mmCIF file of C-alpha atoms (C1' of nucleotides) in Angstrom:
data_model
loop_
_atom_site.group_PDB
_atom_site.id
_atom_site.type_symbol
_atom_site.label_atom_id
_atom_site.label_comp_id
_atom_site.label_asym_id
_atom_site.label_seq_id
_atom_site.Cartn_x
_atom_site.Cartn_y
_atom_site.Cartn_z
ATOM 1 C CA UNK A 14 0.000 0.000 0.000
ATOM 2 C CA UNK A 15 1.966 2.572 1.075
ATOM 3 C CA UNK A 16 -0.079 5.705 0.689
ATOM 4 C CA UNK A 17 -2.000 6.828 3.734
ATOM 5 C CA UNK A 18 -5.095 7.962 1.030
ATOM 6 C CA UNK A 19 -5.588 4.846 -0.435
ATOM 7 C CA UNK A 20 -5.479 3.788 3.181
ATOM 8 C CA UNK A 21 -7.876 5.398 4.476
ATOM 9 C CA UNK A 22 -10.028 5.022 1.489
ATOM 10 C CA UNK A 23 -9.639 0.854 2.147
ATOM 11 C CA UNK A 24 -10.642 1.227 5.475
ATOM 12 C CA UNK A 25 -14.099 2.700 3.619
ATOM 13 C CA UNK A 26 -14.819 -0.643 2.749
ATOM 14 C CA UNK A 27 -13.552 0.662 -1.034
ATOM 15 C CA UNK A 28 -11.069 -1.490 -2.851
ATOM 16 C CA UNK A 29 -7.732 -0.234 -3.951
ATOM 17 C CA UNK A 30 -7.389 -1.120 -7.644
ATOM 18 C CA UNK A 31 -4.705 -0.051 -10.423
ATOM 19 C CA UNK A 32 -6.992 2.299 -11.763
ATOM 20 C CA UNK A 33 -7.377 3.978 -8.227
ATOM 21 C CA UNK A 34 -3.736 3.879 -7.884
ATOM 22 C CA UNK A 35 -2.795 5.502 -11.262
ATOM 23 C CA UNK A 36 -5.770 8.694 -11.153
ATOM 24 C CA UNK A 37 -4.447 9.325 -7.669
ATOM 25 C CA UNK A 38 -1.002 9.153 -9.194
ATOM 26 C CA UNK A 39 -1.455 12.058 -11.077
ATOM 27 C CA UNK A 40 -3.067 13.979 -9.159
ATOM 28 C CA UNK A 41 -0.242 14.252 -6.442
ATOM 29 C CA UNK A 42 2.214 15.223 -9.379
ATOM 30 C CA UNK A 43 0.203 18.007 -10.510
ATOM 31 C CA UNK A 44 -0.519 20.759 -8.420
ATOM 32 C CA UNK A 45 -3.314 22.520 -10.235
ATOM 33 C CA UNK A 46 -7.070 21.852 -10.314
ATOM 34 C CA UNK A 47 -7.155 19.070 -13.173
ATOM 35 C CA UNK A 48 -10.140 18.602 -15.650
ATOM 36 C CA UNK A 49 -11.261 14.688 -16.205
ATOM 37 C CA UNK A 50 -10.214 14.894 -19.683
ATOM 38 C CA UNK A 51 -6.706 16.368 -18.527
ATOM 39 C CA UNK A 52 -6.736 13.299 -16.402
ATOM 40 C CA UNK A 53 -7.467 10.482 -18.345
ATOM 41 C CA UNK A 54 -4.954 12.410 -21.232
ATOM 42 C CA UNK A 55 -2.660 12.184 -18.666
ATOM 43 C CA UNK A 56 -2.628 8.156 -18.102
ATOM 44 C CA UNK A 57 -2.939 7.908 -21.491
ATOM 45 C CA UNK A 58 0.225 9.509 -22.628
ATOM 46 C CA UNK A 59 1.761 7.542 -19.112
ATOM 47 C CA UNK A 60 0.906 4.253 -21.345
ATOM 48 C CA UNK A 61 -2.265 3.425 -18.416
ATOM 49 C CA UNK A 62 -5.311 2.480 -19.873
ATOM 50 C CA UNK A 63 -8.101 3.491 -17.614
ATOM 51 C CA UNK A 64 -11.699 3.889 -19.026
ATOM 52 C CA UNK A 65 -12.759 7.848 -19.655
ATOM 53 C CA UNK A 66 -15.570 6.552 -17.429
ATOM 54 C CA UNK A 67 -13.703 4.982 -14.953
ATOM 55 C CA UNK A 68 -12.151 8.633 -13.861
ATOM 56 C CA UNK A 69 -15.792 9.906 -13.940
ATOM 57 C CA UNK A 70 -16.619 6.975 -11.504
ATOM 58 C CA UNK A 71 -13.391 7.622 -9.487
ATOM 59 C CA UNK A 72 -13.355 11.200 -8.956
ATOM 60 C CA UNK A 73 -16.740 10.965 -7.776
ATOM 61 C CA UNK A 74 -15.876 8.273 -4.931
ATOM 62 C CA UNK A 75 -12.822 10.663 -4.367
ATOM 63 C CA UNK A 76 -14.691 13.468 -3.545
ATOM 64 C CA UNK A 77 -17.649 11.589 -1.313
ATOM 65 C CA UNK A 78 -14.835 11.000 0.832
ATOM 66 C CA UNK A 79 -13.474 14.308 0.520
ATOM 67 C CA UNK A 80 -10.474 13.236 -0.600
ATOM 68 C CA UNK A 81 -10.978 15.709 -3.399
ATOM 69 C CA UNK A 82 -12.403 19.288 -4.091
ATOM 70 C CA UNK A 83 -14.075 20.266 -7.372
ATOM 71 C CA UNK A 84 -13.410 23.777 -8.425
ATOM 72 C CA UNK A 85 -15.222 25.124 -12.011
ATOM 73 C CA UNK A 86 -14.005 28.463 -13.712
ATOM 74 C CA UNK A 87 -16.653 29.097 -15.989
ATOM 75 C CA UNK A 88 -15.892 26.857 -18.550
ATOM 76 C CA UNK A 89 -18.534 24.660 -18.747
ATOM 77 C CA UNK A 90 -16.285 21.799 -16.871
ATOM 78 C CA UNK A 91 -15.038 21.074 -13.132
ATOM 79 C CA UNK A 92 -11.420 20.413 -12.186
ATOM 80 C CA UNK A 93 -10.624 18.646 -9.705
ATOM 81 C CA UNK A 94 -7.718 18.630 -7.046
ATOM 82 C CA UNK A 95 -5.963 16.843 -4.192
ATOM 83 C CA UNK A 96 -7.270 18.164 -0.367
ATOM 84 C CA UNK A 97 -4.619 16.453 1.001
ATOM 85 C CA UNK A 98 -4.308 18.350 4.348
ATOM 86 C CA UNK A 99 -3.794 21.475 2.451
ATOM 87 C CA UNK A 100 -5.879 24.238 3.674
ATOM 88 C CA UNK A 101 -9.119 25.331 2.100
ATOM 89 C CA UNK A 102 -8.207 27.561 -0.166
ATOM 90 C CA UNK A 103 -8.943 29.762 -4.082
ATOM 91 C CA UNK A 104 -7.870 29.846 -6.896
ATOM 92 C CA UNK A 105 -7.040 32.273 -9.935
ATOM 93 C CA UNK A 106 -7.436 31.246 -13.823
ATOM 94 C CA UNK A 107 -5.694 33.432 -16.725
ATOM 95 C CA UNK A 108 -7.787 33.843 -19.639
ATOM 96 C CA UNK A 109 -5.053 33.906 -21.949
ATOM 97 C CA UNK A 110 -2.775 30.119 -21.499
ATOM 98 C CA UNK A 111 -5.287 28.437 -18.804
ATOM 99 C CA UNK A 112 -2.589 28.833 -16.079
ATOM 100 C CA UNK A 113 -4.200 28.499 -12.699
ATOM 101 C CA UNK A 114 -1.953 29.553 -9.204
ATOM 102 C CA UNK A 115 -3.359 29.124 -5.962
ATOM 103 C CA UNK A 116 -4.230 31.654 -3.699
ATOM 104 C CA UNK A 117 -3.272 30.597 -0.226
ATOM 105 C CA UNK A 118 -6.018 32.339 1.571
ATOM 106 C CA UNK A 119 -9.954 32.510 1.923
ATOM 107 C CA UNK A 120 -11.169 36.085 2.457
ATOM 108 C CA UNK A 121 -14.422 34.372 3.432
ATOM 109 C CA UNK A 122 -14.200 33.255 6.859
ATOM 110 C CA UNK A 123 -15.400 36.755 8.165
ATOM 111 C CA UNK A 124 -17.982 37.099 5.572
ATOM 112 C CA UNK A 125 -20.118 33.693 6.724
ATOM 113 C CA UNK A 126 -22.069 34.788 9.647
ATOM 114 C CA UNK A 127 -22.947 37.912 7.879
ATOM 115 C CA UNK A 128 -24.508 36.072 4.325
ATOM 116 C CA UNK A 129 -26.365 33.609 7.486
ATOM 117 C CA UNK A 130 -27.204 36.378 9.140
ATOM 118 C CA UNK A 131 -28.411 38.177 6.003
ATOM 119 C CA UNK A 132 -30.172 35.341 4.133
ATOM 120 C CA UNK A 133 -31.002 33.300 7.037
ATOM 121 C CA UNK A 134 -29.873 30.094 4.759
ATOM 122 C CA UNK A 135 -27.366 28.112 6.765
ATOM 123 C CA UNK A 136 -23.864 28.188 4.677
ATOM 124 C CA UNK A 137 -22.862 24.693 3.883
ATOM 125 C CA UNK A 138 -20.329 25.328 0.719
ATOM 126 C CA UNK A 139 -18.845 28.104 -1.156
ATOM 127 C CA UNK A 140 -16.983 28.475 -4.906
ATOM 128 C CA UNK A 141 -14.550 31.727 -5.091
ATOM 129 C CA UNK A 142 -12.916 31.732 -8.379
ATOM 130 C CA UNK A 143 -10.583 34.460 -9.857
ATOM 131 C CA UNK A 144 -10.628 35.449 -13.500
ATOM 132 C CA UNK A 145 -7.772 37.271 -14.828
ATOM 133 C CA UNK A 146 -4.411 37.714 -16.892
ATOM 134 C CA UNK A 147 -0.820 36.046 -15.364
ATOM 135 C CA UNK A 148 2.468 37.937 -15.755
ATOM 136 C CA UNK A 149 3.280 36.037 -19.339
ATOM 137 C CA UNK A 150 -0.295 37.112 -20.206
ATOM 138 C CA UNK A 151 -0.816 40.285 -19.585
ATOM 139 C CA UNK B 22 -39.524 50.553 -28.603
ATOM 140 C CA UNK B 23 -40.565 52.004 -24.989
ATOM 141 C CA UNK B 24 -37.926 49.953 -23.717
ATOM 142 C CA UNK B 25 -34.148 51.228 -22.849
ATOM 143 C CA UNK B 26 -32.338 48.105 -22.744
ATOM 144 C CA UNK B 27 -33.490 47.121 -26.136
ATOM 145 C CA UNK B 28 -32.869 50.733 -27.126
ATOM 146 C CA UNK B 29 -29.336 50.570 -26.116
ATOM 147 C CA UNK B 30 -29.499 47.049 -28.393
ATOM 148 C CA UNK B 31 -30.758 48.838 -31.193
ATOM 149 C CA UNK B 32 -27.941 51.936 -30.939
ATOM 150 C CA UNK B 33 -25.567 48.760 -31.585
ATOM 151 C CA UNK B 34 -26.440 47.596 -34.848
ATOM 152 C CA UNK B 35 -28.740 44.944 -33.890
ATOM 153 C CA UNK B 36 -32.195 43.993 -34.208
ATOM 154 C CA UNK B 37 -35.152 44.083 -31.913
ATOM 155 C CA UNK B 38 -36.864 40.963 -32.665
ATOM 156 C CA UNK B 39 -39.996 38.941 -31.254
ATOM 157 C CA UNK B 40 -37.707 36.512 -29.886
ATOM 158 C CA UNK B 41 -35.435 38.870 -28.182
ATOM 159 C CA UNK B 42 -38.183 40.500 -26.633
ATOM 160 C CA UNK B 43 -39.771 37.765 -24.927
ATOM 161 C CA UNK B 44 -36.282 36.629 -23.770
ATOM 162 C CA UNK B 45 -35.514 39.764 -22.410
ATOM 163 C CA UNK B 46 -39.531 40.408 -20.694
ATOM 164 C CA UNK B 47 -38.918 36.912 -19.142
ATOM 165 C CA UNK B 48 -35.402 38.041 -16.866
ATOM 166 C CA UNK B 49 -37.472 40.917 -16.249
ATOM 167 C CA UNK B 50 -40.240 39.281 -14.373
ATOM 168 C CA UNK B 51 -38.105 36.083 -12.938
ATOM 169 C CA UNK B 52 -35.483 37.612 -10.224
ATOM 170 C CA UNK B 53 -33.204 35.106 -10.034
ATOM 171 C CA UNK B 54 -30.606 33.644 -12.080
ATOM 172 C CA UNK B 55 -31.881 31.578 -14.341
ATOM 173 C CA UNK B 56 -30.621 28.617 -16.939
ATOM 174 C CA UNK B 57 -31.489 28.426 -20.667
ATOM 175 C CA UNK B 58 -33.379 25.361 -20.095
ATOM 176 C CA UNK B 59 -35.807 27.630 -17.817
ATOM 177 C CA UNK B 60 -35.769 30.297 -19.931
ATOM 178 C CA UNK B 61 -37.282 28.279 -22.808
ATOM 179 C CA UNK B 62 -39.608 26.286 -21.009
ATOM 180 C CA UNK B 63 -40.987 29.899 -19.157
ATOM 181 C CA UNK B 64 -41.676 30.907 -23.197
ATOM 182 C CA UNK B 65 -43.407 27.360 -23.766
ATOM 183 C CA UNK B 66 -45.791 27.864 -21.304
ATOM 184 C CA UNK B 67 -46.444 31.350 -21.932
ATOM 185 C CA UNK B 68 -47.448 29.942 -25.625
ATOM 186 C CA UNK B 69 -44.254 31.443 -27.056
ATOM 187 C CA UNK B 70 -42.759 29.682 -29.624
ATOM 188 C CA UNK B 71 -38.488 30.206 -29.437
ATOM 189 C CA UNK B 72 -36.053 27.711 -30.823
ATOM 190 C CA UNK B 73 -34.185 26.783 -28.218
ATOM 191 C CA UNK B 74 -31.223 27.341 -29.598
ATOM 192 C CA UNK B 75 -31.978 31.096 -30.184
ATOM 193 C CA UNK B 76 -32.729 31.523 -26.505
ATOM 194 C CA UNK B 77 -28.598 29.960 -26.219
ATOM 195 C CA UNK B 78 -27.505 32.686 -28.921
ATOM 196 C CA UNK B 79 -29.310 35.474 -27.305
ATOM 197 C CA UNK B 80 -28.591 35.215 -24.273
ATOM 198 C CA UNK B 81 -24.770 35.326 -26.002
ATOM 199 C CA UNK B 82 -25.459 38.478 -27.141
ATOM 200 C CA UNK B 83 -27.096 39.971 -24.043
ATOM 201 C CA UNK B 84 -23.579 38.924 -22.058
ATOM 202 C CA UNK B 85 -21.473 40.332 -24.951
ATOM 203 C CA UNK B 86 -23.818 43.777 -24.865
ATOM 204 C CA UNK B 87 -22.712 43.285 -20.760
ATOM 205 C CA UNK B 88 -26.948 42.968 -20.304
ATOM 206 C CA UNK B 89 -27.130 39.922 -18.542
ATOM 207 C CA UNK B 90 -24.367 38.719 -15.972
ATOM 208 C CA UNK B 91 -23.484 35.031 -16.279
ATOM 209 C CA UNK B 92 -23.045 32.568 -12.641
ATOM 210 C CA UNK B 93 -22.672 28.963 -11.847
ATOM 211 C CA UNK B 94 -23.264 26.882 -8.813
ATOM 212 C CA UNK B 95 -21.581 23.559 -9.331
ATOM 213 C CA UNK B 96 -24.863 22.563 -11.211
ATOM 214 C CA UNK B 97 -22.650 21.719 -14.535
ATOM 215 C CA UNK B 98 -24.895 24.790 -16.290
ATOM 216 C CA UNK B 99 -24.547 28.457 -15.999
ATOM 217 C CA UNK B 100 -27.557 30.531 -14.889
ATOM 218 C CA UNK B 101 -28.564 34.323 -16.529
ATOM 219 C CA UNK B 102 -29.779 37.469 -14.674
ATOM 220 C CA UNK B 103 -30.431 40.925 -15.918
ATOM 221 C CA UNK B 104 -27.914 43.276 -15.050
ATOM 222 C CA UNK B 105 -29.628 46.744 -15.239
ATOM 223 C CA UNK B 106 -28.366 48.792 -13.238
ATOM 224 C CA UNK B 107 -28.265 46.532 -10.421
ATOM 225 C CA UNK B 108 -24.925 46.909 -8.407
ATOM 226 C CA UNK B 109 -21.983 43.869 -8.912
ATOM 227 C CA UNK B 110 -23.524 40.947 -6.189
ATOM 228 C CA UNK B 111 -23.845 37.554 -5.538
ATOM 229 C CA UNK B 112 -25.831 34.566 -4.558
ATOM 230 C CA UNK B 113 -26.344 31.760 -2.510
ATOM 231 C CA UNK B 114 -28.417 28.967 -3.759
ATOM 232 C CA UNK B 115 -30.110 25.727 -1.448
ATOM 233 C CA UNK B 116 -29.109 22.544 -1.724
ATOM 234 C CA UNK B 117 -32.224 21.762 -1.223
ATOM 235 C CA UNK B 118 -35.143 23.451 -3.043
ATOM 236 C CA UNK B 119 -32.691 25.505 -5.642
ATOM 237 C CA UNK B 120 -34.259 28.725 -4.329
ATOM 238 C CA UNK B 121 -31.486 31.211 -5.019
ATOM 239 C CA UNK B 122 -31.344 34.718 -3.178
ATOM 240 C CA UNK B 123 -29.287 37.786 -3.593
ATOM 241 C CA UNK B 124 -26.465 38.885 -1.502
ATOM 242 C CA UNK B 125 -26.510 42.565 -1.473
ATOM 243 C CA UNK B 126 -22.924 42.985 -0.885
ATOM 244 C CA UNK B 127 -19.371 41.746 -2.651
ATOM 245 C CA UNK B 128 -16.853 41.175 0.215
ATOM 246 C CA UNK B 129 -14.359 41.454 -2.073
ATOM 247 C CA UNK B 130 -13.209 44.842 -3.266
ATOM 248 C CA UNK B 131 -10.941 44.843 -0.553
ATOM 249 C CA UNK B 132 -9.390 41.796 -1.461
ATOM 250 C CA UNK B 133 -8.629 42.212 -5.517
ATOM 251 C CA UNK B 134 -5.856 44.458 -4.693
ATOM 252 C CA UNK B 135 -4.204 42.003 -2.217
ATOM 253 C CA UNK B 136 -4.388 39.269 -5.179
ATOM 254 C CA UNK B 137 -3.136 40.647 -7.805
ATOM 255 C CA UNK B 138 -0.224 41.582 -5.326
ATOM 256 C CA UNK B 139 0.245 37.668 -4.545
ATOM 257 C CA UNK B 140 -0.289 36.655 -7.628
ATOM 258 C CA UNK B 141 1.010 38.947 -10.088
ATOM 259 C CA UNK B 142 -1.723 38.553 -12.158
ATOM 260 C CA UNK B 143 -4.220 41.422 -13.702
ATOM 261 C CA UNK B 144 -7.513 40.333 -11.983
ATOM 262 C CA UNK B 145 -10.865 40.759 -14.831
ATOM 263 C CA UNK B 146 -13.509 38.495 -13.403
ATOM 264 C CA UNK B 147 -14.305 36.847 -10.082
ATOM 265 C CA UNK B 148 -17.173 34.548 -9.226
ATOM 266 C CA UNK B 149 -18.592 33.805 -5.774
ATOM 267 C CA UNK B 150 -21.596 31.782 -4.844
ATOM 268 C CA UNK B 151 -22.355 30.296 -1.921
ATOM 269 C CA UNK B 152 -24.508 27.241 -1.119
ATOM 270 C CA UNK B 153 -26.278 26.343 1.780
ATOM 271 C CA UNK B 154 -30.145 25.635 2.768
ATOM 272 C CA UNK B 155 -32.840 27.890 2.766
ATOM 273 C CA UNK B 156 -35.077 28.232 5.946
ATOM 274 C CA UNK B 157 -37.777 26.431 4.593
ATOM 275 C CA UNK B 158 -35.070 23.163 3.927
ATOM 276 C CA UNK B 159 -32.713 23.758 6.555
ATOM 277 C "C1'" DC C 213 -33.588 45.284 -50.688
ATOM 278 C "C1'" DT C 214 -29.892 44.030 -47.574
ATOM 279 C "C1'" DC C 215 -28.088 41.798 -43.975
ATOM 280 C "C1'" DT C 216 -28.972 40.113 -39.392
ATOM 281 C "C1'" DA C 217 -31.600 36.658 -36.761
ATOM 282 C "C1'" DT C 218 -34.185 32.454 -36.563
ATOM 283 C "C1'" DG C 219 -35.540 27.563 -36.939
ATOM 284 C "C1'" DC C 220 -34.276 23.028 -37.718
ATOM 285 C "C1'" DA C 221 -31.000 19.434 -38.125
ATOM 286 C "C1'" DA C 222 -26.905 17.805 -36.731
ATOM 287 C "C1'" DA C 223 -22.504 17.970 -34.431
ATOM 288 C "C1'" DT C 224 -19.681 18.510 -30.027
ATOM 289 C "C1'" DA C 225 -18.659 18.137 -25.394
ATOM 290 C "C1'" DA C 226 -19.377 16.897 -20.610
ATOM 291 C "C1'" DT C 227 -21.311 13.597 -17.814
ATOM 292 C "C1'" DT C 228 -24.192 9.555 -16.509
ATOM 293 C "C1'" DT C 229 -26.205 4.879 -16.741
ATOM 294 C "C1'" DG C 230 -26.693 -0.309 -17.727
ATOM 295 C "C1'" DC C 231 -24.678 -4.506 -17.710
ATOM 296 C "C1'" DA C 232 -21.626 -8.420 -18.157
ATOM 297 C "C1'" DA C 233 -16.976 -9.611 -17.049
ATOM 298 C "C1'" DG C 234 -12.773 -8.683 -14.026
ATOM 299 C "C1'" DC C 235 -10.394 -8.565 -9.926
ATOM 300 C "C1'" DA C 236 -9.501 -7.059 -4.834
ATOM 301 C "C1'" DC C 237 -9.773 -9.129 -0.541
ATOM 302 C "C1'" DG D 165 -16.148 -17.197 -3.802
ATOM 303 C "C1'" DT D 166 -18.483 -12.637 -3.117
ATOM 304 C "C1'" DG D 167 -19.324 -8.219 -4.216
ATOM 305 C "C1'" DC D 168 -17.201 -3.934 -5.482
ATOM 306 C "C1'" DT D 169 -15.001 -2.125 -9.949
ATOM 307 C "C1'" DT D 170 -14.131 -1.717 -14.557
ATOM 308 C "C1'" DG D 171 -14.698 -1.416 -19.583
ATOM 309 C "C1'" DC D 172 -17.577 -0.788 -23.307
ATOM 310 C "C1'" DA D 173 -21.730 0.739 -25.395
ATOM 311 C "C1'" DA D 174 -25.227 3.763 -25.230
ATOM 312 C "C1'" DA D 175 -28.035 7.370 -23.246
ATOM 313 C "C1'" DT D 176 -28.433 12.142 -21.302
ATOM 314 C "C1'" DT D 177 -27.652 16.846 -20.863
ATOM 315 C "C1'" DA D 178 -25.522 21.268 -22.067
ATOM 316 C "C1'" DT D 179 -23.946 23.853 -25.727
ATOM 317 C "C1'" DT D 180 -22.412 24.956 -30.508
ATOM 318 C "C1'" DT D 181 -22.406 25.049 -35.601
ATOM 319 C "C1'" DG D 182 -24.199 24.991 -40.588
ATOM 320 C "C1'" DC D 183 -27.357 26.507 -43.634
ATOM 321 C "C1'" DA D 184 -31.490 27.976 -45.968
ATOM 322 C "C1'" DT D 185 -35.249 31.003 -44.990
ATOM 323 C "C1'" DA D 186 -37.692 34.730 -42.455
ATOM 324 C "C1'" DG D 187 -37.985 39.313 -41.201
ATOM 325 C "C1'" DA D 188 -36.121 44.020 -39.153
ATOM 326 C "C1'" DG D 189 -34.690 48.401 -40.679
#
DNA sequence: CTCTATGCAAATAATTTGCAAGCAC
DNA sequence: GTGCTTGCAAATTATTTGCATAGAG
């Protein structure tokens, strides 16, 4: 085994199979949010045949046990990325070569109460997404 | 014409048509964001016939003429509202029923400054949205 | 009359579902 | 061996494109 994700993922009752293993792979050696297609390219060029489907199937189970977040940039698609004891955090997206760069802090944490307060929903979730140029870019 | 947003549409070359009309007197009278799938069965019911492909292209157009404002909430579709003169805001949308309210207030301005300083990037767009349950579901 | 906008058909793209066979444990 | 997983085919859903015709100015 050897990876403390898939381990707690067995201990879900889930099986740890090569297509787990490879998805999971690739996600630890990229660190941006990755699309399913940029995924499955990925294994693909890596000579690992895994089903398009099957990283459809596996993201999902990823991210019921929150071993993944899914981020979306208005582009009619959601990326995915590693939690991994990182910190919640945002993101920023240039327009021009699809670069995306972490932001390593929520501005939200303040704003919460106030939306509850103001909408009287209770706040499970939130998406914050920046849209911009990068220094290349610009 | 008695109307100033398709006025404004007119000063830009384009046409004021039947189906551009009804598109636009529907986001008038809805006041939440809403998809192109709702948009076109609201003018089905109300016995007026659009293609729904020319609700897709108008609604194009209304972005491009910066008349509608375009959001997502991690539904895997994007959702239209009217601008008009309504200030920059946001929404929060329940998990539950899909009711979607308005957040009079972007906690953000404060913030663009301080990421384009991290990130070195020119910031254009942001989205926020916020989900959660609505006191009726929570 | 001219040129944009529309309807209809069809193509793309993202995602989901059904089911028999494969494989983790 | 048992039941979760996968691959493959096919269905769904969201969105876009091509083209001939309709209609606004």
């Amino acid at each position: 085994m050897g990876h403390s994700l898939l381990a707690s993922f067995q201990r879900d009752g889930r099986r740890v199979t090569r297509p787990r293993k490879a998805i999971l792979a690739v996600l630890e050696r990229t660190r941006h949010p990755m699309s399913v297609s940029e995924i499955h390219t990925s294994l693909t060029r890596g000579k690992i045949a895994v089903d398009l489907v099957t990283v459809y199937r596996t993201l999902s189970v990823f991210k019921q046990l929150g071993m993944v977040s899914r981020v979306e940039f208005q582009e009619g698609q959601f990326r995915y990325e590693l939690c991994q004891g990182r910190a919640h955090h945002h993101h920023i997206r240039c327009r021009g070569c699809g670069h995306i760069a972490d932001l390593m802090l929520c501005p939200l944490k303040k704003v919460l109460a106030m939306v509850e307060r103001e909408t009287r929903f209770l706040v499970e979730d939130h998406s914050l997404e920046f849209i911009g140029w990068c220094p290349q870019c610009r």
